[in-house]
Amino acid sequence: MRRYRRRSNQNTKFVFRRILFVLVCAACITGLAILTGNLLKNMVEKADERLESLESTLEDAPETTDGMDDIGFSGDVYSDLTVSASGVILKNHTSEDNLVLRVNTIAENYDTVSVTLSDENGIVYSSPALIQALRLPAGDGDGSFESLVSLCTAAKAAGLRISGVLSSSLPVMDADTAALVDGTLAGELYSLGFDEVLFSDIMPEETDRDRIEIAENYLKSIRSAVGDGLCIGTVLPLSVYRDVSFTQQIQMIASVVDFLAVDFTEITVINNEPDMTLESVCLALKGTFQVYNLRIVLANPNMEQLAEQYNLLTAMELTNIHFIGEITPSVLSDALTADTAETADETETEAETAGDPVPQRNPYATSGSNGSDSGDGDETEKETTYQSGESGSSWY
């Protein structure tokens, strides 16, 4: 009898242990299922928020059927801000009178004065707001802030918009610190009378989705810091605009800022790579120009190349142009005239050397015959146009 009871107790314990094991396993599986479900739920909610934000942006865009392009958007959906801007380099003007003279010269031909606020050495003026935010020693000052105040006063008196061009701190700081520093500067500039700040260098030319998301959050932080009173723009790399896989990322950044820009400084009229000439790049970005009304930034130190770039862009009716340097129409025309004269002299020299007469022509004249002459000189060259549709209106 005792042996039977002992075996019975052992069997009971064995069954109890198995039941307990099954219950523990079931509890673990249930717990893991709940955790996995919560994670998936959070991911879906975040995706829904981004989708709702994008849909809201598209719903707020003006609806029109005029000038629709191949991808189904109309011109100027995201921004209608178009400028004609020329620059002021603060360090080039040692006196207030000289600075005011430069501002008044800009007012004769442009509607916006562009102020370069940073260079390879950092911020070009002593910012009281930044000194206070970072708790730095005040020092005696170098007069640069006072020059900036004088510039703003002169620009407003001349009826000009003021645009600050600021290199982003993202390449040298973590995202939160960069947003704090640049947001502080943007707020200070707004208080001085700046109408907009254009942030450059927010990501490298070769970028990815993670870097773009970091840049988007950085811009959101700056927007939160300065509010809606100040226009915020950013320069995105050309590679981002040309990569169709970044279409959604561009839309998300466009929903944060007031305008987008592209830097064409290195995109020259003549290039050994056919798809990298200024004309071919503009044609490739046709839809992007229509959707975002891209601002074109030009900072080419070579005046001849800059004049060629400007002439081609205006011929294509791309007039939303932002010069970083201290440019005037006379500077551009003089550079082009000097280069044309030099080319003509070289042509005459080659003709004399060869012993054959060479017809004179403007080497920068745009022609519909691929730059070749007709031979008898009687036919009129056709100007290249960038138009579409029966009405002949520009596709820009």
Coordinates of C-alpha atoms in Angstrom, one line a residue:
M1 CA 0.0 0.0 0.0
R2 CA 2.8 2.4 0.9
R3 CA 4.5 1.7 -2.4
Y4 CA 1.3 2.4 -4.3
R5 CA 0.8 5.7 -2.5
R6 CA 4.4 6.7 -3.2
R7 CA 4.0 6.0 -7.0
S8 CA 0.7 7.8 -7.0
N9 CA 2.3 10.9 -5.4
Q10 CA 5.2 10.8 -7.9
N11 CA 2.7 10.6 -10.8
T12 CA 0.8 13.5 -9.4
K13 CA 3.9 15.7 -9.0
F14 CA 5.0 14.8 -12.6
V15 CA 1.6 15.8 -14.0
F16 CA 1.6 19.0 -11.9
R17 CA 5.0 20.0 -13.2
R18 CA 4.0 19.4 -16.8
I19 CA 0.9 21.5 -16.3
L20 CA 3.0 24.3 -14.6
F21 CA 5.5 24.2 -17.5
V22 CA 2.7 24.5 -20.1
L23 CA 1.2 27.4 -18.2
V24 CA 4.5 29.2 -17.9
C25 CA 5.2 28.7 -21.6
A26 CA 1.7 30.0 -22.5
A27 CA 2.3 33.1 -20.3
C28 CA 5.6 33.8 -22.0
I29 CA 4.1 33.4 -25.5
T30 CA 1.2 35.7 -24.6
G31 CA 3.6 38.3 -23.2
L32 CA 5.7 38.3 -26.3
A33 CA 2.7 38.5 -28.5
I34 CA 1.5 41.6 -26.6
L35 CA 4.9 43.3 -26.8
T36 CA 5.1 42.5 -30.5
G37 CA 1.6 43.8 -31.1
N38 CA 2.4 47.1 -29.2
L39 CA 5.5 47.6 -31.3
L40 CA 3.7 47.0 -34.5
K41 CA 0.9 49.3 -33.4
N42 CA 3.4 52.1 -32.7
M43 CA 5.0 51.7 -36.1
V44 CA 1.6 51.8 -37.8
E45 CA 0.6 54.9 -35.8
K46 CA 3.8 56.7 -36.8
A47 CA 3.3 55.8 -40.4
D48 CA -0.3 57.0 -40.3
E49 CA 0.9 60.4 -38.8
R50 CA 3.4 60.9 -41.6
L51 CA 0.8 60.0 -44.2
E52 CA -1.8 62.3 -42.7
S53 CA 0.8 65.1 -42.7
L54 CA 1.6 64.6 -46.3
E55 CA -2.1 64.4 -47.3
S56 CA -2.8 67.6 -45.4
T57 CA 0.0 69.3 -47.2
L58 CA -1.4 68.2 -50.6
E59 CA -4.9 69.2 -49.7
D60 CA -3.8 72.7 -48.7
A61 CA -2.1 73.1 -52.1
P62 CA -4.0 75.3 -54.6
E63 CA -6.0 73.2 -57.1
T64 CA -5.6 74.1 -60.7
T65 CA -5.5 72.4 -64.0
D66 CA -3.5 75.0 -65.8
G67 CA 0.1 74.0 -66.8
M68 CA -0.1 70.5 -65.4
D69 CA 3.1 68.5 -66.0
D70 CA 3.8 64.9 -66.7
I71 CA 3.7 63.8 -63.1
G72 CA 0.3 65.4 -62.4
F73 CA 1.3 68.5 -60.4
S74 CA 0.8 72.1 -61.4
G75 CA 3.3 74.9 -61.1
D76 CA 4.0 76.7 -57.7
V77 CA 2.2 74.1 -55.6
Y78 CA 4.4 74.4 -52.5
S79 CA 5.8 77.9 -52.8
D80 CA 5.0 81.1 -54.7
L81 CA 7.9 83.0 -53.2
T82 CA 10.1 84.2 -56.1
V83 CA 13.0 86.6 -55.6
S84 CA 15.7 88.5 -57.4
A85 CA 18.5 88.6 -54.9
S86 CA 22.0 90.0 -54.9
G87 CA 24.5 89.8 -52.1
V88 CA 26.4 91.8 -49.5
I89 CA 29.6 90.6 -47.9
L90 CA 29.9 92.4 -44.6
K91 CA 33.7 92.2 -44.4
N92 CA 34.0 94.0 -47.7
H93 CA 32.4 97.2 -46.3
T94 CA 34.4 98.9 -43.6
S95 CA 32.2 101.9 -43.2
E96 CA 28.5 102.5 -42.8
D97 CA 28.3 104.8 -45.8
N98 CA 29.9 102.2 -48.0
L99 CA 27.5 99.6 -46.8
V100 CA 24.5 101.9 -47.4
L101 CA 25.8 102.6 -50.9
R102 CA 25.9 98.9 -51.7
V103 CA 22.4 98.4 -50.4
N104 CA 21.1 101.2 -52.5
T105 CA 22.9 99.8 -55.6
I106 CA 21.1 96.5 -55.1
A107 CA 17.7 98.3 -54.8
E108 CA 18.1 99.6 -58.3
N109 CA 17.9 96.2 -59.9
Y110 CA 16.8 93.6 -57.3
D111 CA 14.1 93.1 -54.7
T112 CA 16.1 91.2 -52.1
V113 CA 19.5 91.8 -50.4
S114 CA 21.3 88.6 -49.5
V115 CA 23.6 88.6 -46.5
T116 CA 26.2 85.9 -46.1
L117 CA 26.3 85.2 -42.4
S118 CA 28.8 82.4 -42.2
D119 CA 32.0 81.3 -43.8
E120 CA 34.8 78.7 -43.3
N121 CA 35.6 80.3 -39.9
G122 CA 32.0 80.2 -38.6
I123 CA 29.5 83.1 -38.0
V124 CA 30.7 86.3 -39.5
Y125 CA 29.2 88.6 -36.8
S126 CA 29.2 88.7 -33.0
S127 CA 25.8 87.5 -32.1
P128 CA 24.5 88.8 -28.6
A129 CA 21.7 86.2 -28.6
L130 CA 24.1 83.3 -29.2
I131 CA 26.6 84.6 -26.7
Q132 CA 23.8 84.7 -24.1
A133 CA 22.4 81.3 -25.0
L134 CA 25.7 79.5 -24.8
R135 CA 26.8 81.6 -21.8
L136 CA 30.0 82.8 -23.5
P137 CA 32.0 85.8 -22.3
A138 CA 30.6 88.9 -23.9
G139 CA 33.9 90.7 -24.8
D140 CA 34.1 94.1 -26.3
G141 CA 32.7 93.3 -29.7
D142 CA 34.2 94.0 -33.1
G143 CA 31.5 96.2 -34.6
S144 CA 30.1 93.5 -36.9
F145 CA 26.8 93.3 -35.1
E146 CA 26.4 97.1 -35.5
S147 CA 27.2 96.8 -39.2
L148 CA 24.5 94.2 -39.5
V149 CA 22.0 96.5 -37.8
S150 CA 23.0 99.3 -40.2
L151 CA 22.5 97.1 -43.2
C152 CA 19.0 96.1 -42.0
T153 CA 18.0 99.7 -41.5
A154 CA 19.3 100.7 -45.0
A155 CA 17.6 97.7 -46.6
K156 CA 14.2 98.5 -45.1
A157 CA 14.6 102.2 -46.0
A158 CA 15.2 101.1 -49.6
G159 CA 12.2 98.8 -49.7
L160 CA 14.2 95.6 -49.9
R161 CA 13.5 92.2 -48.5
I162 CA 16.4 90.8 -46.4
S163 CA 17.6 87.2 -46.8
G164 CA 20.2 85.7 -44.5
V165 CA 22.3 82.8 -45.9
L166 CA 23.5 80.6 -43.0
S167 CA 25.5 77.4 -43.2
S168 CA 23.9 74.8 -41.0
S169 CA 25.7 73.6 -37.9
L170 CA 24.6 70.0 -38.6
P171 CA 27.9 68.9 -40.1
V172 CA 29.9 69.9 -36.9
M173 CA 27.3 69.4 -34.1
D174 CA 24.7 66.8 -33.0
A175 CA 21.2 67.5 -34.3
D176 CA 19.8 69.0 -31.0
T177 CA 22.7 71.4 -30.4
A178 CA 22.7 72.4 -34.1
A179 CA 19.0 73.2 -33.9
L180 CA 19.6 75.2 -30.7
V181 CA 22.4 77.3 -32.2
D182 CA 20.9 77.9 -35.6
G183 CA 17.4 78.5 -34.1
T184 CA 18.8 81.1 -31.8
L185 CA 20.5 82.9 -34.7
A186 CA 17.4 82.7 -36.8
G187 CA 15.3 84.2 -34.0
E188 CA 17.8 87.0 -33.6
L189 CA 17.9 87.8 -37.3
Y190 CA 14.1 87.9 -37.4
S191 CA 14.1 90.5 -34.6
L192 CA 16.6 92.6 -36.6
G193 CA 14.2 92.7 -39.5
F194 CA 15.3 89.7 -41.7
D195 CA 12.5 88.4 -43.8
E196 CA 14.0 84.9 -44.4
V197 CA 16.9 82.7 -43.6
L198 CA 18.3 80.2 -46.2
F199 CA 20.0 77.2 -44.6
S200 CA 22.7 75.5 -46.6
D201 CA 24.9 72.4 -46.0
I202 CA 22.2 70.6 -44.1
M203 CA 23.3 67.3 -45.6
P204 CA 26.2 66.0 -47.8
E205 CA 25.8 65.5 -51.6
E206 CA 25.8 61.8 -51.2
T207 CA 23.1 61.3 -48.6
D208 CA 20.5 58.7 -47.4
R209 CA 17.1 58.6 -45.8
D210 CA 18.5 58.7 -42.3
R211 CA 20.4 61.9 -42.9
I212 CA 17.4 63.5 -44.6
E213 CA 15.2 62.6 -41.6
I214 CA 17.7 64.2 -39.3
A215 CA 17.7 67.3 -41.4
E216 CA 13.9 67.3 -41.4
N217 CA 13.7 67.1 -37.6
Y218 CA 16.4 69.9 -37.4
L219 CA 14.3 72.2 -39.5
K220 CA 11.2 71.4 -37.5
S221 CA 13.0 72.4 -34.3
I222 CA 14.1 75.7 -35.9
R223 CA 10.5 76.3 -37.1
S224 CA 9.2 75.7 -33.5
A225 CA 11.9 78.1 -32.2
V226 CA 11.1 81.0 -34.5
G227 CA 7.5 80.5 -35.3
D228 CA 5.8 81.3 -38.6
G229 CA 6.8 85.0 -38.9
L230 CA 10.2 84.2 -40.5
C231 CA 10.4 82.5 -43.9
I232 CA 12.7 79.5 -43.7
G233 CA 14.3 77.9 -46.8
T234 CA 16.9 75.2 -47.3
V235 CA 19.3 74.1 -50.1
L236 CA 19.0 70.4 -50.8
P237 CA 21.8 68.6 -52.8
L238 CA 21.2 68.2 -56.5
S239 CA 21.6 64.4 -56.1
V240 CA 18.4 64.4 -53.9
Y241 CA 16.3 66.2 -56.5
R242 CA 17.5 63.9 -59.2
D243 CA 16.9 60.6 -57.3
V244 CA 13.2 59.6 -57.6
S245 CA 13.5 57.4 -54.6
F246 CA 13.7 60.6 -52.4
T247 CA 10.4 62.0 -53.7
Q248 CA 8.6 61.5 -50.4
Q249 CA 11.5 62.9 -48.4
I250 CA 11.5 66.1 -50.5
Q251 CA 7.8 66.5 -49.9
M252 CA 8.2 66.1 -46.1
I253 CA 10.9 68.7 -46.0
A254 CA 8.9 71.0 -48.3
S255 CA 6.0 70.8 -45.8
V256 CA 8.3 72.1 -43.0
V257 CA 10.0 75.1 -44.8
D258 CA 8.6 78.0 -46.9
F259 CA 10.8 77.3 -50.0
L260 CA 13.4 74.9 -51.4
A261 CA 16.5 75.9 -53.2
V262 CA 19.2 74.2 -55.4
D263 CA 22.8 75.3 -55.8
F264 CA 23.8 75.5 -59.4
T265 CA 27.2 77.1 -58.7
E266 CA 29.2 74.2 -60.1
I267 CA 26.7 73.4 -63.0
T268 CA 28.3 75.3 -65.9
V269 CA 26.9 75.9 -69.4
I270 CA 29.7 73.8 -70.9
N271 CA 30.6 70.5 -69.4
N272 CA 32.4 67.4 -70.6
E273 CA 29.5 65.3 -69.2
P274 CA 26.5 66.0 -71.5
D275 CA 24.0 65.2 -68.7
M276 CA 25.7 67.7 -66.3
T277 CA 25.5 70.9 -68.4
L278 CA 23.2 73.6 -67.0
E279 CA 20.6 73.1 -69.7
S280 CA 20.4 69.4 -69.4
V281 CA 20.1 69.6 -65.6
C282 CA 17.3 72.2 -65.8
L283 CA 15.4 70.0 -68.3
A284 CA 15.8 67.0 -66.1
L285 CA 14.4 68.9 -63.1
K286 CA 11.5 70.3 -65.1
G287 CA 8.8 68.7 -62.9
T288 CA 10.6 69.6 -59.7
F289 CA 10.8 73.3 -60.8
Q290 CA 7.0 73.2 -61.5
V291 CA 6.1 71.6 -58.2
Y292 CA 8.3 73.4 -55.8
N293 CA 9.3 76.7 -57.6
L294 CA 12.9 75.9 -56.8
R295 CA 15.1 78.9 -56.0
I296 CA 18.4 78.8 -57.9
V297 CA 21.5 79.7 -55.8
L298 CA 24.6 81.0 -57.7
A299 CA 27.9 81.7 -56.1
N300 CA 30.3 81.2 -59.0
P301 CA 33.4 83.4 -58.5
N302 CA 34.2 83.2 -62.2
M303 CA 32.2 86.2 -63.6
E304 CA 32.3 84.9 -67.2
Q305 CA 30.8 81.5 -66.2
L306 CA 28.3 83.3 -63.9
A307 CA 27.2 85.5 -66.7
E308 CA 26.7 82.5 -69.0
Q309 CA 24.7 80.7 -66.3
Y310 CA 22.5 83.7 -65.8
N311 CA 21.9 84.2 -69.5
L312 CA 20.9 80.6 -70.1
L313 CA 18.6 80.5 -67.0
T314 CA 16.8 83.7 -68.0
A315 CA 16.4 82.3 -71.6
M316 CA 14.7 79.3 -70.0
E317 CA 12.5 81.7 -68.0
L318 CA 14.0 80.6 -64.7
T319 CA 14.1 83.9 -62.9
N320 CA 13.9 82.8 -59.2
I321 CA 17.7 83.4 -58.8
H322 CA 19.6 84.1 -55.7
F323 CA 23.1 85.6 -56.2
I324 CA 25.4 85.1 -53.1
G325 CA 28.1 87.4 -54.3
E326 CA 28.0 91.2 -54.8
I327 CA 26.6 91.1 -58.3
T328 CA 25.1 93.8 -60.5
P329 CA 23.7 93.6 -64.1
S330 CA 26.7 95.7 -65.3
V331 CA 29.1 93.2 -63.7
L332 CA 27.5 90.3 -65.6
S333 CA 27.3 92.2 -68.9
D334 CA 30.9 93.5 -68.7
A335 CA 32.2 90.0 -68.0
L336 CA 30.3 88.5 -70.9
T337 CA 31.4 91.3 -73.2
A338 CA 35.0 90.9 -72.2
D339 CA 34.9 87.1 -72.7
T340 CA 33.2 87.5 -76.1
A341 CA 35.8 90.0 -77.3
E342 CA 38.6 87.6 -76.2
T343 CA 37.0 84.8 -78.1
A344 CA 36.6 87.0 -81.2
D345 CA 40.3 87.9 -81.1
E346 CA 41.2 84.2 -80.9
T347 CA 38.9 83.5 -83.9
E348 CA 40.6 86.2 -85.9
T349 CA 44.0 84.9 -85.0
E350 CA 43.1 81.4 -86.1
A351 CA 41.6 82.7 -89.3
E352 CA 44.8 84.6 -90.2
T353 CA 46.9 81.6 -89.4
A354 CA 44.8 79.3 -91.6
G355 CA 44.6 81.9 -94.4
D356 CA 40.8 81.4 -94.7
P357 CA 38.2 84.0 -93.7
V358 CA 36.1 83.0 -90.7
P359 CA 32.7 84.6 -90.3
Q360 CA 32.2 86.6 -87.1
R361 CA 29.5 85.5 -84.7
N362 CA 28.6 85.7 -81.1
P363 CA 30.0 82.5 -79.4
Y364 CA 27.3 82.8 -76.8
A365 CA 24.3 83.2 -79.2
T366 CA 21.8 80.4 -78.6
S367 CA 20.8 78.8 -81.9
G368 CA 18.4 76.1 -83.0
S369 CA 21.0 74.6 -85.4
N370 CA 23.3 73.2 -82.7
G371 CA 25.7 76.2 -83.1
S372 CA 26.6 75.6 -86.8
D373 CA 26.4 78.4 -89.4
S374 CA 24.5 77.9 -92.6
G375 CA 27.5 78.6 -94.9
D376 CA 26.0 81.3 -97.2
G377 CA 25.1 83.6 -94.3
D378 CA 21.6 84.2 -95.7
E379 CA 19.6 81.9 -93.4
T380 CA 18.6 83.3 -90.0
E381 CA 19.5 81.2 -87.1
K382 CA 16.5 80.1 -85.0
E383 CA 16.7 80.8 -81.3
T384 CA 16.3 77.9 -79.0
T385 CA 13.1 78.1 -77.0
Y386 CA 12.0 76.3 -74.0
Q387 CA 8.3 76.2 -74.7
S388 CA 5.6 73.6 -74.9
G389 CA 2.0 73.4 -76.0
E390 CA 0.2 75.1 -78.9
S391 CA 0.1 78.4 -77.2
G392 CA 3.9 78.5 -77.0
S393 CA 3.9 79.4 -73.3
S394 CA 7.0 78.5 -71.2
W395 CA 6.8 75.2 -69.4
Y396 CA 8.2 77.0 -66.4

